[in-house]
mmCIF file of C-alpha atoms in Angstrom:
data_model
loop_
_atom_site.group_PDB
_atom_site.id
_atom_site.type_symbol
_atom_site.label_atom_id
_atom_site.label_comp_id
_atom_site.label_asym_id
_atom_site.label_seq_id
_atom_site.Cartn_x
_atom_site.Cartn_y
_atom_site.Cartn_z
ATOM 1 C CA MET A 1 -1.080 15.395 -25.665
ATOM 2 C CA SER A 2 -0.507 18.793 -26.847
ATOM 3 C CA ASN A 3 2.643 18.166 -29.050
ATOM 4 C CA ARG A 4 1.049 14.907 -30.519
ATOM 5 C CA LYS A 5 0.876 14.089 -34.282
ATOM 6 C CA ALA A 6 -1.067 10.700 -34.423
ATOM 7 C CA ALA A 7 -0.029 8.582 -36.717
ATOM 8 C CA SER A 8 -2.902 6.758 -39.234
ATOM 9 C CA SER A 9 -3.781 3.611 -38.805
ATOM 10 C CA SER A 10 -5.507 0.871 -40.452
ATOM 11 C CA ALA A 11 -9.266 -0.293 -39.781
ATOM 12 C CA ALA A 12 -8.281 -3.800 -40.133
ATOM 13 C CA ASP A 13 -6.091 -3.976 -37.179
ATOM 14 C CA SER A 14 -8.700 -3.535 -34.857
ATOM 15 C CA SER A 15 -10.740 -6.354 -35.743
ATOM 16 C CA SER A 16 -8.530 -8.847 -33.470
ATOM 17 C CA GLY A 17 -9.092 -6.552 -30.163
ATOM 18 C CA ASN A 18 -12.727 -6.363 -30.954
ATOM 19 C CA GLY A 19 -13.812 -8.466 -27.833
ATOM 20 C CA GLY A 20 -17.026 -6.960 -27.000
ATOM 21 C CA ALA A 21 -18.095 -5.662 -23.798
ATOM 22 C CA GLY A 22 -16.960 -7.598 -21.715
ATOM 23 C CA SER A 23 -12.957 -6.716 -22.545
ATOM 24 C CA GLY A 24 -11.983 -4.378 -19.831
ATOM 25 C CA ALA A 25 -13.172 -6.977 -16.798
ATOM 26 C CA SER A 26 -10.272 -6.688 -14.147
ATOM 27 C CA ALA A 27 -10.623 -2.835 -13.150
ATOM 28 C CA SER A 28 -14.446 -2.647 -13.276
ATOM 29 C CA SER A 29 -15.345 -5.618 -10.958
ATOM 30 C CA SER A 30 -13.442 -3.889 -8.447
ATOM 31 C CA ALA A 31 -16.015 -1.362 -8.466
ATOM 32 C CA GLY A 32 -18.641 -4.136 -7.808
ATOM 33 C CA ALA A 33 -22.580 -2.544 -8.166
ATOM 34 C CA SER A 34 -24.709 -3.651 -11.016
ATOM 35 C CA ALA A 35 -26.181 -1.590 -13.538
ATOM 36 C CA SER A 36 -29.204 0.580 -12.198
ATOM 37 C CA SER A 37 -31.349 3.366 -14.095
ATOM 38 C CA GLY A 38 -30.079 6.154 -11.310
ATOM 39 C CA VAL A 39 -27.069 8.062 -12.934
ATOM 40 C CA THR A 40 -25.025 10.244 -10.805
ATOM 41 C CA ALA A 41 -24.699 13.507 -13.113
ATOM 42 C CA MET A 42 -22.281 15.960 -13.192
ATOM 43 C CA SER A 43 -23.368 16.987 -16.822
ATOM 44 C CA ALA A 44 -23.485 14.904 -20.388
ATOM 45 C CA SER A 45 -23.603 14.294 -24.395
ATOM 46 C CA GLY A 46 -22.222 11.603 -26.988
ATOM 47 C CA ASP A 47 -22.205 9.075 -30.012
ATOM 48 C CA GLY A 48 -24.023 6.439 -31.844
ATOM 49 C CA ALA A 49 -23.095 3.259 -31.371
ATOM 50 C CA THR A 50 -23.392 -0.224 -32.755
ATOM 51 C CA THR A 51 -25.475 -2.414 -30.282
ATOM 52 C CA SER A 52 -29.224 -0.638 -29.876
ATOM 53 C CA SER A 53 -32.141 -2.299 -27.727
ATOM 54 C CA THR A 54 -35.351 -0.996 -27.075
ATOM 55 C CA ALA A 55 -36.061 0.955 -23.620
ATOM 56 C CA ASP A 56 -38.514 -1.538 -22.446
ATOM 57 C CA SER A 57 -35.093 -4.319 -22.895
ATOM 58 C CA ALA A 58 -32.785 -2.069 -21.786
ATOM 59 C CA SER A 59 -31.822 -3.651 -18.171
ATOM 60 C CA SER A 60 -31.801 -7.097 -19.817
ATOM 61 C CA SER A 61 -29.579 -6.480 -23.189
ATOM 62 C CA THR A 62 -27.275 -4.272 -21.505
ATOM 63 C CA SER A 63 -26.465 -6.808 -18.857
ATOM 64 C CA SER A 64 -25.415 -9.275 -21.731
ATOM 65 C CA SER A 65 -24.033 -6.727 -24.059
ATOM 66 C CA VAL A 66 -22.129 -4.414 -21.451
ATOM 67 C CA SER A 67 -20.300 -6.494 -18.711
ATOM 68 C CA SER A 68 -20.751 -4.986 -15.524
ATOM 69 C CA ASP A 69 -16.996 -5.472 -15.062
ATOM 70 C CA ALA A 70 -16.655 -3.111 -17.905
ATOM 71 C CA LEU A 71 -18.849 -0.204 -17.422
ATOM 72 C CA VAL A 72 -20.421 -0.111 -13.676
ATOM 73 C CA ALA A 73 -18.810 1.287 -10.908
ATOM 74 C CA SER A 74 -19.476 3.527 -7.937
ATOM 75 C CA SER A 75 -19.293 7.281 -8.261
ATOM 76 C CA ALA A 76 -15.557 8.628 -7.508
ATOM 77 C CA THR A 77 -14.940 9.538 -3.803
ATOM 78 C CA ALA A 78 -13.813 13.132 -4.132
ATOM 79 C CA SER A 79 -10.305 13.669 -2.708
ATOM 80 C CA THR A 80 -9.715 16.910 -1.043
ATOM 81 C CA ALA A 81 -7.305 18.124 -3.682
ATOM 82 C CA THR A 82 -10.156 18.151 -6.521
ATOM 83 C CA SER A 83 -12.959 20.001 -6.546
ATOM 84 C CA ALA A 84 -15.843 17.476 -7.735
ATOM 85 C CA PRO A 85 -18.640 18.794 -9.632
ATOM 86 C CA THR A 86 -22.293 18.934 -8.305
ATOM 87 C CA THR A 87 -24.027 15.639 -8.448
ATOM 88 C CA SER A 88 -27.829 15.375 -9.431
ATOM 89 C CA THR A 89 -29.634 12.404 -10.339
ATOM 90 C CA ALA A 90 -31.101 11.625 -13.866
ATOM 91 C CA THR A 91 -34.333 10.263 -14.240
ATOM 92 C CA ALA A 92 -34.855 7.268 -16.456
ATOM 93 C CA SER A 93 -34.794 7.465 -20.245
ATOM 94 C CA SER A 94 -37.269 5.701 -22.573
ATOM 95 C CA SER A 95 -34.809 5.923 -25.044
ATOM 96 C CA SER A 96 -33.033 2.899 -26.159
ATOM 97 C CA CYS A 97 -29.413 1.964 -25.680
ATOM 98 C CA SER A 98 -26.726 2.610 -28.168
ATOM 99 C CA GLN A 99 -22.717 1.959 -27.535
ATOM 100 C CA THR A 100 -19.792 1.562 -28.951
ATOM 101 C CA GLN A 101 -16.362 -0.155 -27.100
ATOM 102 C CA VAL A 102 -13.587 2.267 -28.317
ATOM 103 C CA ASP A 103 -10.638 0.057 -26.981
ATOM 104 C CA ALA A 104 -10.179 -3.461 -25.565
ATOM 105 C CA PHE A 105 -6.664 -2.470 -25.166
ATOM 106 C CA THR A 106 -5.346 -5.266 -26.952
ATOM 107 C CA SER A 107 -2.763 -3.394 -29.259
ATOM 108 C CA SER A 108 -1.848 0.349 -30.240
ATOM 109 C CA THR A 109 -4.965 0.075 -32.443
ATOM 110 C CA ASN A 110 -8.205 0.811 -30.852
ATOM 111 C CA LEU A 111 -11.565 -1.016 -31.960
ATOM 112 C CA LEU A 112 -12.170 1.793 -34.267
ATOM 113 C CA GLY A 113 -9.351 0.981 -36.211
ATOM 114 C CA PHE A 114 -6.865 4.375 -35.188
ATOM 115 C CA THR A 115 -3.277 4.834 -33.385
ATOM 116 C CA THR A 116 -3.247 5.140 -29.446
ATOM 117 C CA GLY A 117 -0.338 5.807 -27.234
ATOM 118 C CA ASP A 118 1.480 7.947 -25.287
ATOM 119 C CA ASP A 119 4.223 9.100 -27.142
ATOM 120 C CA GLY A 120 6.612 7.955 -24.540
ATOM 121 C CA THR A 121 5.245 10.296 -21.655
ATOM 122 C CA MET A 122 4.916 7.604 -19.229
ATOM 123 C CA LYS A 123 7.321 6.157 -16.480
ATOM 124 C CA SER A 124 5.704 2.634 -17.742
ATOM 125 C CA LEU A 125 2.972 1.608 -19.719
ATOM 126 C CA SER A 126 1.243 -1.757 -20.771
ATOM 127 C CA ARG A 127 -1.917 -3.109 -22.283
ATOM 128 C CA SER A 128 -3.168 -6.450 -20.503
ATOM 129 C CA SER A 129 -6.031 -8.284 -19.774
ATOM 130 C CA GLY A 130 -8.582 -5.828 -21.560
ATOM 131 C CA GLN A 131 -6.969 -2.647 -19.502
ATOM 132 C CA LEU A 132 -4.309 0.088 -20.064
ATOM 133 C CA VAL A 133 -2.021 -0.230 -17.089
ATOM 134 C CA PHE A 134 0.343 2.756 -16.399
ATOM 135 C CA VAL A 135 2.224 4.725 -14.429
ATOM 136 C CA PRO A 136 2.234 8.779 -15.042
ATOM 137 C CA THR A 137 4.203 11.519 -14.287
ATOM 138 C CA SER A 138 2.364 15.267 -13.941
ATOM 139 C CA SER A 139 3.312 15.496 -17.705
ATOM 140 C CA SER A 140 1.964 12.442 -19.193
ATOM 141 C CA TYR A 141 -1.115 11.630 -21.300
ATOM 142 C CA PHE A 142 -2.232 8.997 -23.333
ATOM 143 C CA TYR A 143 -4.524 9.518 -26.524
ATOM 144 C CA GLU A 144 -6.932 7.845 -28.398
ATOM 145 C CA SER A 145 -7.374 8.626 -32.129
ATOM 146 C CA LEU A 146 -11.244 8.656 -33.540
ATOM 147 C CA ARG A 147 -10.011 9.591 -37.342
ATOM 148 C CA ASN A 148 -7.128 9.294 -39.831
ATOM 149 C CA ASP A 149 -4.715 12.472 -38.639
ATOM 150 C CA ASP A 150 -2.382 13.906 -41.068
ATOM 151 C CA GLY A 151 -1.254 16.789 -39.245
ATOM 152 C CA GLY A 152 -4.220 19.109 -39.711
ATOM 153 C CA SER A 153 -5.597 19.155 -43.491
ATOM 154 C CA SER A 154 -9.470 19.088 -43.422
ATOM 155 C CA SER A 155 -9.208 17.733 -46.743
ATOM 156 C CA THR A 156 -7.648 14.206 -45.916
ATOM 157 C CA CYS A 157 -7.829 13.964 -42.225
ATOM 158 C CA GLY A 158 -10.860 11.624 -42.383
ATOM 159 C CA ALA A 159 -14.311 11.463 -41.396
ATOM 160 C CA ALA A 160 -15.334 12.257 -37.684
ATOM 161 C CA VAL A 161 -17.007 9.354 -35.777
ATOM 162 C CA THR A 162 -20.777 9.244 -35.278
ATOM 163 C CA PRO A 163 -22.001 11.998 -32.886
ATOM 164 C CA PHE A 164 -22.268 10.525 -29.556
ATOM 165 C CA ASN A 165 -23.415 11.892 -25.634
ATOM 166 C CA TYR A 166 -20.882 10.526 -23.221
ATOM 167 C CA LEU A 167 -17.532 9.132 -23.297
ATOM 168 C CA VAL A 168 -17.887 6.440 -20.635
ATOM 169 C CA PHE A 169 -14.324 4.909 -18.577
ATOM 170 C CA THR A 170 -13.548 3.386 -15.412
ATOM 171 C CA ILE A 171 -10.123 4.381 -13.778
ATOM 172 C CA THR A 172 -8.282 3.643 -10.929
ATOM 173 C CA GLY A 173 -5.082 5.652 -9.612
ATOM 174 C CA SER A 174 -4.077 8.117 -6.799
ATOM 175 C CA GLY A 175 -4.382 11.523 -7.518
ATOM 176 C CA SER A 176 -6.461 13.358 -9.776
ATOM 177 C CA ALA A 177 -6.808 14.021 -13.997
ATOM 178 C CA GLU A 178 -8.591 15.705 -16.589
ATOM 179 C CA VAL A 179 -10.009 14.461 -19.995
ATOM 180 C CA ASP A 180 -9.090 16.509 -23.276
ATOM 181 C CA ILE A 181 -11.808 16.337 -26.112
ATOM 182 C CA LYS A 182 -9.889 17.357 -29.264
ATOM 183 C CA THR A 183 -12.058 18.476 -31.937
ATOM 184 C CA GLY A 184 -11.581 19.388 -35.950
ATOM 185 C CA CYS A 185 -8.973 18.430 -38.091
ATOM 186 C CA SER A 186 -6.486 20.727 -36.071
ATOM 187 C CA GLU A 187 -7.362 18.880 -32.811
ATOM 188 C CA ASN A 188 -8.125 21.813 -30.734
ATOM 189 C CA ASP A 189 -8.367 21.396 -26.935
ATOM 190 C CA HIS A 190 -11.298 21.250 -24.549
ATOM 191 C CA TYR A 191 -10.670 20.504 -21.219
ATOM 192 C CA THR A 192 -13.061 18.332 -18.443
ATOM 193 C CA SER A 193 -12.944 19.658 -14.997
ATOM 194 C CA SER A 194 -10.602 17.720 -12.537
ATOM 195 C CA PHE A 195 -12.084 14.527 -11.387
ATOM 196 C CA ALA A 196 -10.749 12.698 -8.423
ATOM 197 C CA VAL A 197 -8.744 9.289 -9.114
ATOM 198 C CA SER A 198 -8.286 6.548 -6.046
ATOM 199 C CA SER A 199 -7.622 2.720 -5.647
ATOM 200 C CA SER A 200 -11.266 2.194 -5.615
ATOM 201 C CA ALA A 201 -12.449 1.960 -9.627
ATOM 202 C CA ALA A 202 -14.880 4.554 -10.508
ATOM 203 C CA THR A 203 -17.078 5.107 -13.729
ATOM 204 C CA TYR A 204 -17.127 8.438 -15.138
ATOM 205 C CA ALA A 205 -18.905 9.824 -18.213
ATOM 206 C CA VAL A 206 -17.808 12.474 -19.891
ATOM 207 C CA ASP A 207 -20.774 15.040 -21.023
ATOM 208 C CA VAL A 208 -19.034 15.497 -24.880
ATOM 209 C CA GLU A 209 -21.316 18.390 -26.041
ATOM 210 C CA ALA A 210 -21.105 20.536 -22.206
ATOM 211 C CA THR A 211 -17.285 19.471 -22.728
ATOM 212 C CA VAL A 212 -16.510 21.267 -26.166
ATOM 213 C CA GLY A 213 -19.495 23.927 -26.177
ATOM 214 C CA SER A 214 -21.687 23.305 -29.166
ATOM 215 C CA SER A 215 -23.581 20.239 -30.712
ATOM 216 C CA ALA A 216 -21.666 21.328 -33.903
ATOM 217 C CA LEU A 217 -18.302 20.540 -32.365
ATOM 218 C CA ALA A 218 -19.632 17.451 -30.620
ATOM 219 C CA ALA A 219 -20.346 15.972 -33.994
ATOM 220 C CA ASP A 220 -16.533 16.815 -34.966
ATOM 221 C CA VAL A 221 -14.128 14.994 -32.241
ATOM 222 C CA SER A 222 -11.416 13.635 -33.825
ATOM 223 C CA ALA A 223 -9.564 12.563 -30.688
ATOM 224 C CA PHE A 224 -9.360 12.753 -26.744
ATOM 225 C CA THR A 225 -6.746 12.068 -23.844
ATOM 226 C CA TRP A 226 -6.372 11.192 -20.478
ATOM 227 C CA GLU A 227 -3.645 14.102 -18.917
ATOM 228 C CA SER A 228 -3.309 16.857 -16.429
ATOM 229 C CA PHE A 229 -2.261 14.312 -13.652
ATOM 230 C CA LYS A 230 -2.143 15.485 -10.344
ATOM 231 C CA LEU A 231 -0.373 12.846 -8.416
ATOM 232 C CA SER A 232 -0.960 11.703 -4.602
ATOM 233 C CA SER A 233 1.771 9.098 -5.137
ATOM 234 C CA SER A 234 4.632 9.196 -8.144
ATOM 235 C CA SER A 235 4.459 5.557 -7.748
ATOM 236 C CA ALA A 236 1.227 4.701 -8.105
ATOM 237 C CA GLN A 237 -0.106 2.330 -10.797
ATOM 238 C CA TRP A 238 -3.489 3.701 -12.926
ATOM 239 C CA THR A 239 -5.613 1.494 -14.769
ATOM 240 C CA VAL A 240 -8.547 2.620 -17.539
ATOM 241 C CA THR A 241 -10.765 -0.085 -18.681
ATOM 242 C CA GLY A 242 -14.108 -0.003 -19.830
ATOM 243 C CA VAL A 243 -13.865 2.431 -22.501
ATOM 244 C CA TYR A 244 -17.654 3.212 -24.465
ATOM 245 C CA PHE A 245 -19.221 5.790 -26.654
ATOM 246 C CA VAL A 246 -22.878 5.932 -24.967
ATOM 247 C CA ASN A 247 -26.004 7.888 -26.128
ATOM 248 C CA ASP A 248 -27.688 7.139 -22.788
ATOM 249 C CA LEU A 249 -26.848 6.424 -19.522
ATOM 250 C CA SER A 250 -30.367 5.138 -18.112
ATOM 251 C CA ALA A 251 -31.199 3.402 -21.208
ATOM 252 C CA CYS A 252 -27.765 1.450 -21.223
ATOM 253 C CA GLY A 253 -27.941 0.660 -17.416
ATOM 254 C CA ILE A 254 -24.498 2.358 -16.606
ATOM 255 C CA SER A 255 -24.206 4.019 -13.110
ATOM 256 C CA ALA A 256 -21.547 6.658 -13.915
ATOM 257 C CA THR A 257 -20.338 10.071 -12.213
ATOM 258 C CA VAL A 258 -20.824 12.675 -15.280
ATOM 259 C CA ILE A 259 -18.216 15.368 -16.205
ATOM 260 C CA SER A 260 -17.624 18.300 -18.250
#
């Protein structure tokens, strides 16, 4: 997405795709597992959202507002081609769960009302049943705009989304990839470490502040992309589903591998 210029998009376009927490069902369901307070961590930080519950009811309210199909998956099995971050276990949190679904993959406009796409870089791409389905090349990318982008003018590019701690998604494929968190109206790049992707669905949580380097930049995120694909198979089909902003993985009952 380094050469991308996302077009502005109307927020009204996203209302039809706002299917709620269960929209990205098929890829996540293959990952199985029920949500638990134990979070496999590699690092983490993130944004405010629309759905909240108290910590005492987090496990029950999360299961109704966030489908386990969309958000819960086993930690990725690191491939020999990818150096996985060090893991640790996060303790249960007393904070309340807050989360916002970013994209239900029903159109080229995400649920926040902004443009998404690959700029023709994928071999194939479709949005189906709440998931993004694509066959990438090594130079492919898929972007999610988080505010209007007029090419870099700070006076008109639009306000940033409310700060969030984690970007959560579930992915399948063959090889490895990175996430690029873009900040500011000029969309400065901040890359995560490479993470393993296989045919078994894995849920990752990008620690936004750790990735971009400061809380100020974490409050000024303008877009993100999946990119830097290293392919074990040039014809393998990849999927992404269950894309959310989350404030607290434990409070939301999400089991994920944290990357930055």
